[in-house]
Coordinates of C-alpha atoms in Angstrom, one line a residue:
X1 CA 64.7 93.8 79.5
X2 CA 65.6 96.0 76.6
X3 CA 63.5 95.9 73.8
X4 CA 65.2 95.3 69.6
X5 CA 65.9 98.3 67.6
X6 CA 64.0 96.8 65.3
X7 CA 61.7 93.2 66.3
X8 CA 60.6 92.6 63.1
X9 CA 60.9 89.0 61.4
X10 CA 63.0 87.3 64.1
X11 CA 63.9 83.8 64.1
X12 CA 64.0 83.8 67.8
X13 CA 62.6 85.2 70.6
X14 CA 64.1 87.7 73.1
X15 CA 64.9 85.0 75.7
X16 CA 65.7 82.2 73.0
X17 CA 68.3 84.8 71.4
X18 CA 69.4 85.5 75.4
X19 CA 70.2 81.9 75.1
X20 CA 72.0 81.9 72.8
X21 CA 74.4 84.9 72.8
X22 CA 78.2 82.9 72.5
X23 CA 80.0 82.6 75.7
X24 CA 82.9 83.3 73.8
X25 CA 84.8 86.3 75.8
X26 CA 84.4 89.6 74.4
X27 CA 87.4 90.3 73.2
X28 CA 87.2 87.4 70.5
X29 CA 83.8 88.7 69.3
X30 CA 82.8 91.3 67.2
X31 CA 78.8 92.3 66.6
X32 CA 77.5 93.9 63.0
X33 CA 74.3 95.3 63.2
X34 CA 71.4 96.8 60.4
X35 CA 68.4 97.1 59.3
X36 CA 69.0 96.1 56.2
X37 CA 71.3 93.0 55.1
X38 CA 72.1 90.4 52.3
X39 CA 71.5 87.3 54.5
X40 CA 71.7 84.2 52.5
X41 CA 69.9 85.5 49.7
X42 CA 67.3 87.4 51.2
X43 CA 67.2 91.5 52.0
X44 CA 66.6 91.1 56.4
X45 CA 67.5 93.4 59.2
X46 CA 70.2 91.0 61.0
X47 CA 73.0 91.4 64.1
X48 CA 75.9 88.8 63.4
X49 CA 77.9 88.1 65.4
X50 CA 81.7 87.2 64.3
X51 CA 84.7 85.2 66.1
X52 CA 87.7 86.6 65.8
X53 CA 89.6 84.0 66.4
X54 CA 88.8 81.8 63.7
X55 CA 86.9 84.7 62.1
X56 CA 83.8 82.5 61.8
X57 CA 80.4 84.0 61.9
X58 CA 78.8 82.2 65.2
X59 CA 75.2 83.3 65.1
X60 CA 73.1 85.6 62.8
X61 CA 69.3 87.2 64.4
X62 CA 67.1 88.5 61.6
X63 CA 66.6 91.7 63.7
X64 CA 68.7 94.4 65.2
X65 CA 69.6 93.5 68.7
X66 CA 70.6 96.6 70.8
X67 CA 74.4 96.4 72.3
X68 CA 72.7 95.9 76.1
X69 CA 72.3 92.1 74.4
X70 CA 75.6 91.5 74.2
X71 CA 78.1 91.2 77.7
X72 CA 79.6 94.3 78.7
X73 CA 82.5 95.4 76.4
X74 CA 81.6 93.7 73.3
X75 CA 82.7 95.7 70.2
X76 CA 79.2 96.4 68.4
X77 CA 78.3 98.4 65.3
X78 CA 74.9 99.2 64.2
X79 CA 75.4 100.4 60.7
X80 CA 71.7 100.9 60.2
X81 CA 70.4 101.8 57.3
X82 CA 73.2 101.3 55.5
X83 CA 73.2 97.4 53.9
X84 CA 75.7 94.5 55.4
X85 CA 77.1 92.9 52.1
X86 CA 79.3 89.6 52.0
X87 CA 82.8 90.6 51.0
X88 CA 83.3 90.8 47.2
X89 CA 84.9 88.2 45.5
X90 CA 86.4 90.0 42.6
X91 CA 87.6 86.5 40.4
X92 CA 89.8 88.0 38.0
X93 CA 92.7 90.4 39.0
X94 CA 96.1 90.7 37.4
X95 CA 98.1 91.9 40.6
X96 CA 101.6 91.3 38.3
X97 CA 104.2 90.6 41.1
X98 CA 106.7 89.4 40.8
X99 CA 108.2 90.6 37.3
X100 CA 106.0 93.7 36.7
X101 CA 105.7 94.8 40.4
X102 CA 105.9 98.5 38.8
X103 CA 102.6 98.1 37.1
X104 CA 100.7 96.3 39.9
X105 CA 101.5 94.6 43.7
X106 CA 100.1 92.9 46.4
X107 CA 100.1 95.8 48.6
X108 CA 98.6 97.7 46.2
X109 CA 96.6 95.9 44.1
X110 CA 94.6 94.4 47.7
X111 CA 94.4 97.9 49.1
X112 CA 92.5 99.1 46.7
X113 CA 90.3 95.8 46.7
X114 CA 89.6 96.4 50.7
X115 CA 88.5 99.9 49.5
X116 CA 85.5 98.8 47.6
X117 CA 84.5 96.2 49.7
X118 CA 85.9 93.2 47.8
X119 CA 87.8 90.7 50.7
X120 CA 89.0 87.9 48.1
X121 CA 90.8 88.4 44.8
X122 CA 92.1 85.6 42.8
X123 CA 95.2 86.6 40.8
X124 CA 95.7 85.5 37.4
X125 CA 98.4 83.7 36.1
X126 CA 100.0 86.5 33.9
X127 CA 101.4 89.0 34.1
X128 CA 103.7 88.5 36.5
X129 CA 107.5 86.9 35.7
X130 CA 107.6 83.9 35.7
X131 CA 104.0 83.7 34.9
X132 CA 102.1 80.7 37.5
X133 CA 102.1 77.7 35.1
X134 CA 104.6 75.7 36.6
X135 CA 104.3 74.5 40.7
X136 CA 107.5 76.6 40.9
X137 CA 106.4 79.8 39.4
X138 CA 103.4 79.2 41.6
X139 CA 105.4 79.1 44.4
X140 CA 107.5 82.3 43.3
X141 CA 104.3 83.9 43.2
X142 CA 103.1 82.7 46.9
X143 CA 106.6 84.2 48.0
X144 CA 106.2 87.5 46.6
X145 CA 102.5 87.7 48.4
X146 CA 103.6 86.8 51.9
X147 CA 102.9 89.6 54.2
X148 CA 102.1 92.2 51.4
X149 CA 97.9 91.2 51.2
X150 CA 95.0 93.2 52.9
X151 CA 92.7 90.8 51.6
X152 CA 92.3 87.2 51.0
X153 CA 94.5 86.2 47.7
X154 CA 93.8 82.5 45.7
X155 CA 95.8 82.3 42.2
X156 CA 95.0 80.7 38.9
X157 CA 97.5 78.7 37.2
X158 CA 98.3 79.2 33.4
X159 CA 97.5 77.1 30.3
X160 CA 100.5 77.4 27.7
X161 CA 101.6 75.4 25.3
X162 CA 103.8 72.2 26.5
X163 CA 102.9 72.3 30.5
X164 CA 100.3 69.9 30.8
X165 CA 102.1 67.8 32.8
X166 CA 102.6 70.7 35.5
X167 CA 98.0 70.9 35.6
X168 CA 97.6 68.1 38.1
X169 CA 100.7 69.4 40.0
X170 CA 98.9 72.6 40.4
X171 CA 95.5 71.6 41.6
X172 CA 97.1 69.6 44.2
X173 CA 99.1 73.1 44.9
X174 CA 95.7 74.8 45.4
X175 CA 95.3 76.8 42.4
X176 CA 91.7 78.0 42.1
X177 CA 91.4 77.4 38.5
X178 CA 93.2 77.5 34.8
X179 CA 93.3 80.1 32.1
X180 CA 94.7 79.8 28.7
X181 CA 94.4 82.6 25.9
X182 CA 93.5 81.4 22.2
X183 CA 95.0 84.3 20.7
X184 CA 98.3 86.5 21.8
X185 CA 98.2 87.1 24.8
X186 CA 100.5 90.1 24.7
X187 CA 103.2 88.9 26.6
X188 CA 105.9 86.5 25.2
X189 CA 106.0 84.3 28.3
X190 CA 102.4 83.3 28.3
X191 CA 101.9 82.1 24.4
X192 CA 98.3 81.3 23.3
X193 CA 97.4 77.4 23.0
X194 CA 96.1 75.4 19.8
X195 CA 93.1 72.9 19.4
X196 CA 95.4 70.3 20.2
X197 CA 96.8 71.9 23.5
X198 CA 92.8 72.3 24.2
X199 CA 92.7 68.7 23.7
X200 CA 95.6 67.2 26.1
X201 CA 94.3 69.9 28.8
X202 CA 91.1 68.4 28.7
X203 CA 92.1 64.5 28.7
X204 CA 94.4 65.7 31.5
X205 CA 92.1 67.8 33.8
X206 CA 88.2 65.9 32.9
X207 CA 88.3 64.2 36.6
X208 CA 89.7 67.1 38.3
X209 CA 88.2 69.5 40.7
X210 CA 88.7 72.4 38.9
X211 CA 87.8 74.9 36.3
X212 CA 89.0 75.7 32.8
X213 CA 88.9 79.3 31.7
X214 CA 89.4 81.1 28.6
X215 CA 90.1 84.3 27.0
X216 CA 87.9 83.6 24.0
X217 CA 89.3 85.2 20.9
X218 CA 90.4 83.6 17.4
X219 CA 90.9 84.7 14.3
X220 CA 88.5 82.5 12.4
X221 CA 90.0 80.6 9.8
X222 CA 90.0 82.2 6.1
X223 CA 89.6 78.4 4.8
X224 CA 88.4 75.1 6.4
X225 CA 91.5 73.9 5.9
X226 CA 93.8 76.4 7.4
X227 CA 94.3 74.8 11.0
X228 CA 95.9 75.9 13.8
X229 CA 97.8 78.7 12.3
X230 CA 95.0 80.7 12.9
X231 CA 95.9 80.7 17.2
X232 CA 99.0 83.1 16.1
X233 CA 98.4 84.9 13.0
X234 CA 98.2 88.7 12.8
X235 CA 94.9 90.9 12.4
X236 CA 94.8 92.5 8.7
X237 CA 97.2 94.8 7.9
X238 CA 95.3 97.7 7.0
X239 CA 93.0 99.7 9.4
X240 CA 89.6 100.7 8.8
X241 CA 91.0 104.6 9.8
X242 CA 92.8 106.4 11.9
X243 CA 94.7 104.7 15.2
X244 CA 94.2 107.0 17.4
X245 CA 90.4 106.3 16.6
X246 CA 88.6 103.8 18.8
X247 CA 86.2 102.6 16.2
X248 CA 89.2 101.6 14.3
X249 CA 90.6 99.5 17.2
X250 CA 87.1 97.9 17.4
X251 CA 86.5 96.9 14.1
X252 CA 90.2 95.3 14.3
X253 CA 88.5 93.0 17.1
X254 CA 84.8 92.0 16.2
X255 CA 82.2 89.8 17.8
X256 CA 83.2 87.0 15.5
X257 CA 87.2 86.7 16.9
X258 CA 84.9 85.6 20.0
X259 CA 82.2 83.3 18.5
X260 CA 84.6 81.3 16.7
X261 CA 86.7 80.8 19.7
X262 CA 83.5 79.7 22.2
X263 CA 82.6 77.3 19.1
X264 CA 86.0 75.7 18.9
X265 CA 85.7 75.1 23.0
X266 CA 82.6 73.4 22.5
X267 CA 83.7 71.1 19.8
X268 CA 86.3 69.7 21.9
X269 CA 84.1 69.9 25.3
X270 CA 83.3 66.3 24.7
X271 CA 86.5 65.0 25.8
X272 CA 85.7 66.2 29.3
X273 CA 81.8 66.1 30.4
X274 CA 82.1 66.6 33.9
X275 CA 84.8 69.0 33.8
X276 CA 83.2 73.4 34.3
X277 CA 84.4 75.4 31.4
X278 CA 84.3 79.2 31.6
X279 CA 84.7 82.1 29.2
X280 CA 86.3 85.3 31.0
X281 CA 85.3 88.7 30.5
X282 CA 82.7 88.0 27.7
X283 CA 81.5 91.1 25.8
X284 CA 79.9 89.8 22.6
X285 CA 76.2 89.5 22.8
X286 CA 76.4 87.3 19.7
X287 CA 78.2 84.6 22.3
X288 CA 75.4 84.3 24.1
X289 CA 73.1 81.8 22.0
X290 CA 75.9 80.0 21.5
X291 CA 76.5 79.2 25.6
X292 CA 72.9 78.5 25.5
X293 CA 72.7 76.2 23.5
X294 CA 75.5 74.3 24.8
X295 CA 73.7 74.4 28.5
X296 CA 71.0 73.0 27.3
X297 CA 72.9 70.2 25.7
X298 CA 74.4 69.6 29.2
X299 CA 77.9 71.1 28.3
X300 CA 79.3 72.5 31.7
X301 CA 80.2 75.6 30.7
X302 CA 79.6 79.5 32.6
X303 CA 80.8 82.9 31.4
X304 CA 81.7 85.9 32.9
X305 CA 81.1 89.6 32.4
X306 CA 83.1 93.0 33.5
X307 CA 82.6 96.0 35.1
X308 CA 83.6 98.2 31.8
X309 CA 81.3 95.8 29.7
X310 CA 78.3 96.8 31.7
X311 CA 79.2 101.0 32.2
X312 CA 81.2 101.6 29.1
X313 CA 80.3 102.4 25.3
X314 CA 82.2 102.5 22.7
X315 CA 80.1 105.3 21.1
X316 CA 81.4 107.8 24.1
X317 CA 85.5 107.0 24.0
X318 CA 87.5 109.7 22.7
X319 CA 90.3 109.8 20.0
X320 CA 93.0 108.9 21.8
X321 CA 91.7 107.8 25.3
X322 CA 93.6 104.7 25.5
X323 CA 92.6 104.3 29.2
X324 CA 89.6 102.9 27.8
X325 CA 91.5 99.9 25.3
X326 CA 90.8 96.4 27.0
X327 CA 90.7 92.7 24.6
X328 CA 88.3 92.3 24.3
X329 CA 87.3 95.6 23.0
X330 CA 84.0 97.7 25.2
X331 CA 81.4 97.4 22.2
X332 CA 79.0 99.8 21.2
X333 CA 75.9 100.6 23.8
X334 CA 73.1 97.9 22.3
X335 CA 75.4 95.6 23.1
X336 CA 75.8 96.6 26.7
X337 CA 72.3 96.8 26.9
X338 CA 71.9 93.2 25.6
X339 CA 74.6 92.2 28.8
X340 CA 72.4 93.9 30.8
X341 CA 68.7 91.9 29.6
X342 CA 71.1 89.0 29.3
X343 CA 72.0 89.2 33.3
X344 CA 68.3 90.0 34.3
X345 CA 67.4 86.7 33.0
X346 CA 66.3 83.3 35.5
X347 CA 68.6 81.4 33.8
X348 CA 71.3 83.4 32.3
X349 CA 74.8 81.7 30.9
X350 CA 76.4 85.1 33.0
X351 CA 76.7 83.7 36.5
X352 CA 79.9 86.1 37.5
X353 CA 81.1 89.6 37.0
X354 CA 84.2 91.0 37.6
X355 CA 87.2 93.7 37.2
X356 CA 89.4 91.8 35.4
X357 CA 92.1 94.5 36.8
X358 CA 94.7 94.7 34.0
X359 CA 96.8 97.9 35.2
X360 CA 100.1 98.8 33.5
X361 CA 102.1 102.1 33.7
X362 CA 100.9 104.9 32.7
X363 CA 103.5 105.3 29.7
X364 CA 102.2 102.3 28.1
X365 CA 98.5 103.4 27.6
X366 CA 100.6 106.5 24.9
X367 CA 98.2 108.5 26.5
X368 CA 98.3 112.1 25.0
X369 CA 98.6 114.7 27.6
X370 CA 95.3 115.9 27.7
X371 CA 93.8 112.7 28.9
X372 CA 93.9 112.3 32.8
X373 CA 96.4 110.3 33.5
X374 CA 98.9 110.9 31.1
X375 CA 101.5 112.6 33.7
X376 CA 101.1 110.5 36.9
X377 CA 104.6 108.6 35.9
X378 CA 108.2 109.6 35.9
X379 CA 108.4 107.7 32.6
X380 CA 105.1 108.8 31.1
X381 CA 107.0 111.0 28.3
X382 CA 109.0 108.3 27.0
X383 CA 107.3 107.3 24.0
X384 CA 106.8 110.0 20.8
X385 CA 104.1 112.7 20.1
X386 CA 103.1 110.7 17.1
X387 CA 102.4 107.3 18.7
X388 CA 100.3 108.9 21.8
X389 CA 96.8 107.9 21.0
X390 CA 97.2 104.9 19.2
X391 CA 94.9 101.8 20.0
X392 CA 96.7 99.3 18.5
X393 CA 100.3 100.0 19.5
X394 CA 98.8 100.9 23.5
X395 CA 98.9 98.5 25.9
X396 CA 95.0 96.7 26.7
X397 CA 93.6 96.6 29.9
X398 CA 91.6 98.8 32.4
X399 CA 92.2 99.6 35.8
X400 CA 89.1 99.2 38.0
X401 CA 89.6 96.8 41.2
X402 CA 87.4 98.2 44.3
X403 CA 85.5 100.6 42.3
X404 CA 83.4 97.7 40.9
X405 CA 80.0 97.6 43.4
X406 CA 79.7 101.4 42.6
X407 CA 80.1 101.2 39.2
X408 CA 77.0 98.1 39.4
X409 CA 75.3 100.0 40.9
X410 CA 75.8 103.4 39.3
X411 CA 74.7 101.9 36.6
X412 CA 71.9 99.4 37.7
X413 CA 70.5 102.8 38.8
X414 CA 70.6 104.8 35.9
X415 CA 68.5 102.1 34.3
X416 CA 65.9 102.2 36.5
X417 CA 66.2 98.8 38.1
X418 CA 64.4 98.0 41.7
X419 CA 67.1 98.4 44.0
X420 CA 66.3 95.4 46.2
X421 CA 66.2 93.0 43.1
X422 CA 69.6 94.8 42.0
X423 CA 71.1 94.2 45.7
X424 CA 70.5 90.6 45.7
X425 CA 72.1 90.4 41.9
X426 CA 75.2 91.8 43.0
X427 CA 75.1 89.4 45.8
X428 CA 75.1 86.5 43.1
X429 CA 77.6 88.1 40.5
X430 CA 79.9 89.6 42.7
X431 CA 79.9 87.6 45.7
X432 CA 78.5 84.0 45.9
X433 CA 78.6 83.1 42.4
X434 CA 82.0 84.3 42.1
X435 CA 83.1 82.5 45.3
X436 CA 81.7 78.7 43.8
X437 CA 83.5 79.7 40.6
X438 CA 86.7 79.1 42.1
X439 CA 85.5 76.7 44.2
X440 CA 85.6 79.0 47.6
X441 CA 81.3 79.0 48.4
X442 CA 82.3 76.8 51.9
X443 CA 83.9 80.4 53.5
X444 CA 82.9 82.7 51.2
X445 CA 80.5 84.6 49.4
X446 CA 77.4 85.0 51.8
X447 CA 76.6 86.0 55.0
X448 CA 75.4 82.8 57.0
X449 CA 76.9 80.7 60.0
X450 CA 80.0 78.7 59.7
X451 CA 81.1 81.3 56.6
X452 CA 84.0 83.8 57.2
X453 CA 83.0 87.3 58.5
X454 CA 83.6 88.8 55.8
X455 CA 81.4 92.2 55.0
X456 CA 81.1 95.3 53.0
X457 CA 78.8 98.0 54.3
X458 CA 77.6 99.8 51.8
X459 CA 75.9 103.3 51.6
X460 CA 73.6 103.1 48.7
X461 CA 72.3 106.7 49.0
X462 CA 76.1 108.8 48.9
X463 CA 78.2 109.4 46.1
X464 CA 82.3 110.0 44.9
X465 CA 83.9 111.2 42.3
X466 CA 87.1 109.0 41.5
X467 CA 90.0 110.8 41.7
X468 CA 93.8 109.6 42.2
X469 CA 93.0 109.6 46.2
X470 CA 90.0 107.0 45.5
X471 CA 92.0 104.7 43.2
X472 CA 94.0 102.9 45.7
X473 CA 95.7 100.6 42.6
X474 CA 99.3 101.3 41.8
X475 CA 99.4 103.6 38.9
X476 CA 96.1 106.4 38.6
X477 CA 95.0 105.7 35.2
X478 CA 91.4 104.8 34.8
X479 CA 89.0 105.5 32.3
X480 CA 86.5 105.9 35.3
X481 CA 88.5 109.1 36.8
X482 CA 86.0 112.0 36.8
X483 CA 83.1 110.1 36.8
X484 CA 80.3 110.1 39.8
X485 CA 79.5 107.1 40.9
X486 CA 76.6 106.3 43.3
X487 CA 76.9 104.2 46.5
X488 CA 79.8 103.7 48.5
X489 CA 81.3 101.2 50.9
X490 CA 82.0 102.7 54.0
X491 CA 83.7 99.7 55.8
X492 CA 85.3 96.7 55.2
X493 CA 85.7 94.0 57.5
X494 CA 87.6 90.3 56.5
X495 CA 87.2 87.7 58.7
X496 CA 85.6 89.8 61.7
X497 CA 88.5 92.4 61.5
X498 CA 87.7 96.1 60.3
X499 CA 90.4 96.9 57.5
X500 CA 89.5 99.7 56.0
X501 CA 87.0 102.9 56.9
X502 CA 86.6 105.4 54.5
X503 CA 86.6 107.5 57.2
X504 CA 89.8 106.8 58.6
X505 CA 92.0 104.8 56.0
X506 CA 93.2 101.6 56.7
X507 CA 92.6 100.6 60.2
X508 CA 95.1 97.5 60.7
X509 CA 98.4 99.4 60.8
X510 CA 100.9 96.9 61.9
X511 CA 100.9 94.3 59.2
X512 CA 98.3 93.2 56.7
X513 CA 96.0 90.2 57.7
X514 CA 94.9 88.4 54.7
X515 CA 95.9 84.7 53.9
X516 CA 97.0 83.2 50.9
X517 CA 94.0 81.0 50.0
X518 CA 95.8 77.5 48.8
X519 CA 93.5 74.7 50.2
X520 CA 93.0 72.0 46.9
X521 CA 89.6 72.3 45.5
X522 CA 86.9 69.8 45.8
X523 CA 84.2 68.3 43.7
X524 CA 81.5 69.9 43.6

């Protein structure tokens, strides 16, 4: 009998795992091996073994079980030492089709997902035309997808002012989630909501099973009495310098646009007790006592942070690097490093992280032609000399889906962190804790029996540098091109499939395989 690669901390014996090898044929099996896997919470050696036919995992062994285990025939890859991962589940993406295919697609947008080792994106609700806030929009936007996704896709619907009557509608249409915006959103056809519309959503919605998310930014109110005009009026006309300067851009956008807004959410969170609130891509430190607070006082509310928030400091963006504008704004680096202690902690408001992939073309950033990225667009030239640079008239939004586990870890790295603890983080922010936020944790999000096969293996030892050819997203303008980042995913499997190598590209050539995740949310 042929002994384990490795017998160490096995639930079962030789014969007992014998026993229990599936007597499903070969050809609907596939076997992952390592030493080293994220199995339920816990850092194990582990051999799954995956149907592909319902692309269930069947039976995990906490050891590595040599391929003579398994009949004759069975596909088997022991990726030893490099670490079995769930698939990501990267919870805010703007994939934009239809409407503003050019900036982002499916094709695209889920490419480059399956390059990092994310296997589920959920789409936001804008910016795509018509933007998801109606059951028909929704149902444009499930067209549009069809065929076109190397991952698995779920979709948000929108909060705007006027469709509460379309919420309920929705969840039974199997939207993940909601997300409204409390101040311009940037696009007419997705217009920020008032107290009042924060009311009706919450009468409507408090014995749903779903989530209410926002984009947490108001202009606080110059009076007490000045109401709900403050949800659409304009930032102070004069700047604090020049506009090609990013500290000018961030003083336009300060801590205190996001405090107000998370204290007008919890002044109305009564009117819905059982219903999860959650703030996307938080970046204020100052928020964070705030969301405390309101935990304690058994107010069901999360937040998330983002990639850029936790790698990016506004004390090293250049005049006129608008790759690097995003609302709201990357903040200085004591702030980051605030995220960061705030994310270590037991019991930290920061359950998720995310992209929040906001791509546009690149002649909207009015990047100046020295910044990389400026000429990878027919139309890149369009706009004048004199407005190239400028903050405040470029569009906000960084482009970073499937780099996301390297930058974590590039930067969990550089700090110092212990690289198990950090492995079993990422597991929680980017993976399971992402996966109950939009109520997916049945399938996905860990590595265990019953779940989908899912997995990233990842290479924590080798390094890229991102260039054009390793940002599979539409349009090649980053503010992470030219950087080094640590670890790499070498394969990516959804659902017990292989989908993409980074040896040899994209394996599934015929058609892409991922579904359209629509299933209604339960209660928790």
């Amino acid at each position: 009998m042929a002994p384990f690669v490795t017998g160490t901390e096995s639930p079962h014996s030789i014969e007992d795992g014998l026993r229990e090898l599936p007597t499903t044929p070969t050809t609907e099996i596939t076997v992952l091996a390592s030493s080293r896997a994220l199995i339920e919470d816990r850092l194990t050696a582990a051999t799954i073994v995956i149907s592909t036919a319902t692309g269930k995992i069947i039976t995990i062994w906490h050891s590595v079980l040599s391929k003579s285990f398994f009949p004759a025939g069975t596909p088997y890859t022991d990726y030893s030492p490099h670490i079995l991962l769930p698939g990501l589940v990267d919870a805010h993406v703007h994939l934009n089709e239809p409407g503003r295919t050019e900036w982002e697609g499916f094709w695209t947008g889920t490419r480059a997902a399956a390059f990092g080792g994310v296997t589920t994106v959920v789409d936001m609700p804008l910016n795509a035309i018509p933007p998801t806030t109606t059951v028909a929009g929704l149902k444009e936007k499930v067209a549009a997808a069809r065929g076109k996704c190397w991952v698995d896709v779920g979709f948000y619907g929108g909060i705007v002012p006027g469709n509460v009557e379309e919420l309920k509608p929705l969840v039974r249409a199997g939207v993940r989630g909601f997300k409204g915006f409390l101040i311009d959103s940037g696009v007419e056809e997705f217009p920020a909501i008032s107290s009042n519309d924060i009311r009706k959503v919450f009468t409507e919605l408090k014995d749903e099973p779903t989530t209410v998310m926002f984009h947490a930014e108001m202009l606080p109110p110059v009076t007490a009495s000045v109401g709900d005009e403050v949800q659409t009026s304009l930032p102070p006309a004069a700047p604090t310098g020049p506009l090609e300067e990013y500290q000018t851009f961030l003083d336009s956008r300060p801590s205190s646009f996001e405090t107000y807004a998370i204290l007008e959410i919890l002044s109305i969170a009564h009117l819905a007790p059982k219903l999860p609130l959650h703030i996307v891509h938080l970046s204020a430190m100052e928020s964070i006592p705030l969301l405390r607070e309101a935990r304690a006082d058994g107010v069901k509310i999360t937040a998330e942070t983002c990639f850029h928030y936790l790698s990016l400091a506004a004390e090293s963006i250049k005049a006129g690097d608008t790759r690097h504008k995003c609302c709201p704004p990357i903040r200085g680096q004591s702030n980051q490093d605030g995220l960061w202690d705030e994310m270590l902690e037991r019991n930290t408001v920061i359950k998720t992280v995310v992209s929040d992939h906001s791509p546009c073309t690149p002649n909207l950033k009015l990047l100046p032609s020295h910044v990389p990225g400026s000429g990878n667009s027919s139309t890149a030239g369009c706009c004048s000399d004199a407005a190239k640079g400028d903050f405040f008239s470029a569009w906000g939004g960084i482009s970073s889906v499937g780099l996301g586990l390297s930058i974590l870890w590039t930067e969990a790295m550089r700090r110092g962190l212990d690289e198990d603890s950090t492995l079993l983080n990422i597991g929680r922010w980017c993976c399971s804790g992402t996966a109950k936020q939009v109520g997916l944790q049945h399938r996905k999000g860990e590595l265990k029996v019953g779940m989908d096969g899912d997995v990233a293996v990842f290479d924590d030892e080798a390094e890229f540098e991102v260039q054009p050819n390793t940002m599979l997203f539409r349009n090649k303008c980053s503010p992470y091109e030219g950087k080094v980042l640590k670890g790499v995913v070498g394969d990516t499997w959804l659902r017990g499939r292989r989908i993409h190598s980074r040896d040899s590209g994209f394996v599934e050539k015929v058609e892409p395989t991922g579904e359209l995740l629509l299933e209604p949310r339960t209660k928790a």
